[in-house]
Amino acid sequence: MTRYNAPFEIHVHGDVLLRDDVVFSQIQDALKPLWQYAGARSLAAAAGSAYEDEPGIRFDAAEHLLQMCWTVPGDEDFRQVIEEACMGLNEIAAAGAPLEVSFYDTEYDEEDESSEDEARDDFIMCFVGPTPAAIMQVQRDLLVQDVVHVMERHFDAAELGGVVGAIDKLFTERFDALVSSMQLGRPPRGHGGPSGHGGSRKPRHLH
């Protein structure tokens, strides 16, 4: 169903490396929550983005790479939809990968000086992967990258070994707890990380 006057423009961005044996029909099944949300009857029909300058959803068969830079109008219910899509991608992913999901408030007017309302923009990170370990690895790598980037304003990179080691220890403890709780046989959850609210507007990806 087409969503007129949707409160958000929702942008999904990320690349997912797929297994060599994956075919297009499996990708279509995995992403069914997304293309159905867009009101389409197939992935091909929904693959184009709401913005012409965005490539949309594409599958590079030669590289076995699913590329997403796709905007769709929607509401808060998209959070459950992306969760379901991530669960589907877990089944066909070859490695862990992050997906950025941005919510842009379509009703917010930056030029309206009389308005005291803040934009309801939001941003969440989702993670997919063939195993919990693969998902944790990409979560760890992103966290290390973010922490080092912030701390390098004050310290040399060579001084941050202890910080990286502490992050590794936290993820090792989390993985050990996962193993001991016998949850490795369950499908890993696709959605990860806390979401941020309010604040300055984050620009759309430009190409």
CSV table of C-alpha atoms in Angstrom, one decimal:
chain,number,residue,atom,x,y,z
A,1,MET,CA,0.0,0.0,0.0
A,2,THR,CA,1.3,3.4,-0.9
A,3,ARG,CA,1.9,5.6,2.2
A,4,TYR,CA,0.6,9.1,1.5
A,5,ASN,CA,1.6,11.8,4.0
A,6,ALA,CA,4.0,9.3,5.8
A,7,PRO,CA,5.6,11.0,8.8
A,8,PHE,CA,9.1,9.7,7.8
A,9,GLU,CA,11.4,9.1,4.9
A,10,ILE,CA,13.3,6.0,5.8
A,11,HIS,CA,16.7,5.3,4.3
A,12,VAL,CA,18.4,1.9,4.5
A,13,HIS,CA,22.1,1.9,3.6
A,14,GLY,CA,24.7,-0.9,3.6
A,15,ASP,CA,26.4,-3.7,1.7
A,16,VAL,CA,26.0,-7.4,2.6
A,17,LEU,CA,28.3,-10.1,1.2
A,18,LEU,CA,26.2,-13.1,0.4
A,19,ARG,CA,27.2,-16.8,0.1
A,20,ASP,CA,28.4,-17.9,-3.3
A,21,ASP,CA,25.4,-20.3,-3.8
A,22,VAL,CA,22.7,-17.6,-3.1
A,23,VAL,CA,20.4,-16.9,-6.1
A,24,PHE,CA,18.1,-14.0,-6.7
A,25,SER,CA,15.0,-15.8,-5.5
A,26,GLN,CA,16.5,-16.3,-2.1
A,27,ILE,CA,17.3,-12.6,-1.8
A,28,GLN,CA,13.7,-11.8,-2.8
A,29,ASP,CA,12.5,-14.0,0.0
A,30,ALA,CA,14.8,-12.5,2.5
A,31,LEU,CA,13.8,-9.0,1.6
A,32,LYS,CA,10.1,-9.7,1.3
A,33,PRO,CA,9.3,-7.6,4.4
A,34,LEU,CA,10.9,-4.6,2.7
A,35,TRP,CA,9.3,-4.8,-0.7
A,36,GLN,CA,5.9,-5.6,0.7
A,37,TYR,CA,6.2,-2.6,3.0
A,38,ALA,CA,6.8,-0.5,-0.1
A,39,GLY,CA,3.6,-1.8,-1.5
A,40,ALA,CA,5.2,-3.8,-4.3
A,41,ARG,CA,4.6,-7.4,-5.5
A,42,SER,CA,8.3,-8.2,-6.0
A,43,LEU,CA,11.7,-7.1,-5.1
A,44,ALA,CA,12.4,-5.9,-8.6
A,45,ALA,CA,9.3,-3.7,-8.5
A,46,ALA,CA,10.4,-2.1,-5.2
A,47,ALA,CA,14.2,-1.9,-5.9
A,48,GLY,CA,14.2,1.7,-7.0
A,49,SER,CA,14.6,4.3,-4.3
A,50,ALA,CA,12.3,7.2,-3.7
A,51,TYR,CA,15.2,9.4,-4.8
A,52,GLU,CA,16.6,9.1,-8.3
A,53,ASP,CA,20.1,9.8,-7.2
A,54,GLU,CA,20.1,6.7,-5.0
A,55,PRO,CA,20.9,3.3,-6.6
A,56,GLY,CA,18.2,1.5,-4.5
A,57,ILE,CA,18.5,-2.2,-3.9
A,58,ARG,CA,20.9,-4.0,-6.2
A,59,PHE,CA,22.5,-7.4,-6.4
A,60,ASP,CA,26.0,-7.7,-7.8
A,61,ALA,CA,26.1,-11.3,-8.9
A,62,ALA,CA,29.8,-11.3,-9.8
A,63,GLU,CA,30.8,-10.1,-6.4
A,64,HIS,CA,27.9,-11.8,-4.5
A,65,LEU,CA,27.2,-8.4,-3.0
A,66,LEU,CA,23.8,-7.0,-2.0
A,67,GLN,CA,23.9,-3.2,-2.1
A,68,MET,CA,21.3,-1.1,-0.5
A,69,CYS,CA,20.9,2.7,-0.7
A,70,TRP,CA,17.2,2.9,-0.6
A,71,THR,CA,14.6,5.3,0.7
A,72,VAL,CA,10.9,4.5,1.3
A,73,PRO,CA,8.2,6.6,3.0
A,74,GLY,CA,6.9,5.0,6.3
A,75,ASP,CA,6.3,5.1,10.0
A,76,GLU,CA,7.7,3.7,13.2
A,77,ASP,CA,6.4,0.3,12.2
A,78,PHE,CA,9.3,0.0,9.8
A,79,ARG,CA,11.5,-1.0,12.8
A,80,GLN,CA,9.8,-4.3,13.0
A,81,VAL,CA,10.0,-4.7,9.2
A,82,ILE,CA,13.8,-4.1,9.1
A,83,GLU,CA,14.1,-6.6,12.0
A,84,GLU,CA,12.4,-9.3,9.9
A,85,ALA,CA,14.5,-8.5,6.9
A,86,CYS,CA,17.7,-8.8,8.9
A,87,MET,CA,16.6,-12.2,10.1
A,88,GLY,CA,16.1,-13.2,6.5
A,89,LEU,CA,19.5,-11.9,5.5
A,90,ASN,CA,21.2,-13.8,8.3
A,91,GLU,CA,20.2,-17.0,6.4
A,92,ILE,CA,22.1,-16.0,3.2
A,93,ALA,CA,24.9,-13.8,4.4
A,94,ALA,CA,28.5,-14.9,4.1
A,95,ALA,CA,29.9,-12.4,6.6
A,96,GLY,CA,28.8,-9.9,9.2
A,97,ALA,CA,27.7,-6.5,7.9
A,98,PRO,CA,26.1,-3.3,9.4
A,99,LEU,CA,23.0,-1.7,8.0
A,100,GLU,CA,22.3,2.0,8.7
A,101,VAL,CA,18.6,2.9,9.0
A,102,SER,CA,17.8,6.6,9.1
A,103,PHE,CA,14.4,8.1,9.8
A,104,TYR,CA,13.9,11.7,8.5
A,105,ASP,CA,10.9,13.7,9.8
A,106,THR,CA,9.0,14.8,6.7
A,107,GLU,CA,6.9,17.3,8.7
A,108,TYR,CA,9.8,19.2,10.2
A,109,ASP,CA,10.6,22.5,8.5
A,110,GLU,CA,14.1,23.7,9.2
A,111,GLU,CA,13.2,27.2,7.8
A,112,ASP,CA,10.3,27.7,10.1
A,113,GLU,CA,11.9,30.0,12.7
A,114,SER,CA,8.7,30.2,14.7
A,115,SER,CA,8.6,26.5,15.4
A,116,GLU,CA,9.9,25.3,18.7
A,117,ASP,CA,9.5,21.6,17.7
A,118,GLU,CA,12.6,19.5,17.1
A,119,ALA,CA,12.9,17.1,14.2
A,120,ARG,CA,11.9,13.5,15.1
A,121,ASP,CA,14.8,12.2,13.1
A,122,ASP,CA,16.2,9.0,14.3
A,123,PHE,CA,19.1,6.6,13.4
A,124,ILE,CA,19.6,2.9,14.3
A,125,MET,CA,22.3,0.4,13.4
A,126,CYS,CA,21.3,-3.1,12.4
A,127,PHE,CA,23.6,-6.0,12.0
A,128,VAL,CA,23.4,-9.2,9.9
A,129,GLY,CA,25.6,-12.2,9.6
A,130,PRO,CA,25.6,-16.0,9.2
A,131,THR,CA,26.5,-16.6,12.9
A,132,PRO,CA,26.3,-14.7,16.2
A,133,ALA,CA,30.2,-14.6,16.2
A,134,ALA,CA,30.1,-12.9,12.7
A,135,ILE,CA,27.6,-10.3,13.9
A,136,MET,CA,29.6,-9.6,17.1
A,137,GLN,CA,32.8,-9.3,15.1
A,138,VAL,CA,31.4,-6.5,12.9
A,139,GLN,CA,29.9,-4.8,16.0
A,140,ARG,CA,33.3,-4.9,17.7
A,141,ASP,CA,35.1,-3.5,14.6
A,142,LEU,CA,32.6,-0.6,14.3
A,143,LEU,CA,32.9,0.2,18.0
A,144,VAL,CA,36.7,0.1,17.9
A,145,GLN,CA,36.7,2.4,14.9
A,146,ASP,CA,34.3,4.9,16.6
A,147,VAL,CA,36.2,4.9,19.9
A,148,VAL,CA,39.6,5.3,18.3
A,149,HIS,CA,38.3,8.1,16.1
A,150,VAL,CA,37.1,10.0,19.1
A,151,MET,CA,40.1,9.4,21.3
A,152,GLU,CA,42.7,10.2,18.6
A,153,ARG,CA,41.8,13.8,19.1
A,154,HIS,CA,43.5,13.6,22.5
A,155,PHE,CA,45.9,10.6,22.2
A,156,ASP,CA,48.2,9.0,19.7
A,157,ALA,CA,47.0,5.8,18.1
A,158,ALA,CA,49.8,3.9,19.7
A,159,GLU,CA,48.5,4.8,23.2
A,160,LEU,CA,45.1,3.2,22.6
A,161,GLY,CA,46.1,-0.4,22.7
A,162,GLY,CA,44.6,-0.8,26.2
A,163,VAL,CA,41.3,0.7,25.2
A,164,VAL,CA,41.0,-1.7,22.2
A,165,GLY,CA,42.0,-4.6,24.5
A,166,ALA,CA,39.2,-3.6,26.9
A,167,ILE,CA,36.7,-3.6,24.1
A,168,ASP,CA,37.9,-7.0,22.9
A,169,LYS,CA,37.5,-8.3,26.5
A,170,LEU,CA,33.9,-7.1,26.7
A,171,PHE,CA,33.0,-8.8,23.4
A,172,THR,CA,34.8,-12.0,24.4
A,173,GLU,CA,32.8,-12.1,27.7
A,174,ARG,CA,29.6,-11.5,25.8
A,175,PHE,CA,30.4,-14.3,23.3
A,176,ASP,CA,31.4,-16.7,26.1
A,177,ALA,CA,28.1,-15.9,27.8
A,178,LEU,CA,26.2,-16.7,24.6
A,179,VAL,CA,28.0,-20.0,24.2
A,180,SER,CA,27.3,-21.0,27.8
A,181,SER,CA,23.6,-20.1,27.6
A,182,MET,CA,23.2,-22.5,24.6
A,183,GLN,CA,21.8,-19.8,22.4
A,184,LEU,CA,24.1,-20.4,19.4
A,185,GLY,CA,21.5,-22.6,17.8
A,186,ARG,CA,19.0,-19.8,17.6
A,187,PRO,CA,18.9,-17.4,14.8
A,188,PRO,CA,20.7,-14.2,15.8
A,189,ARG,CA,18.7,-11.1,16.1
A,190,GLY,CA,19.3,-8.6,13.3
A,191,HIS,CA,18.6,-5.4,15.1
A,192,GLY,CA,21.4,-4.1,17.3
A,193,GLY,CA,22.5,-1.1,19.2
A,194,PRO,CA,20.5,1.7,20.9
A,195,SER,CA,18.8,4.3,18.7
A,196,GLY,CA,19.5,8.0,19.1
A,197,HIS,CA,16.7,10.6,19.2
A,198,GLY,CA,16.5,14.3,18.3
A,199,GLY,CA,19.5,16.5,17.7
A,200,SER,CA,20.7,18.0,14.5
A,201,ARG,CA,19.6,16.5,11.2
A,202,LYS,CA,21.7,13.9,9.6
A,203,PRO,CA,22.0,14.4,5.8
A,204,ARG,CA,20.9,11.8,3.4
A,205,HIS,CA,23.5,9.7,1.6
A,206,LEU,CA,24.5,11.5,-1.6
A,207,HIS,CA,25.9,9.9,-4.7
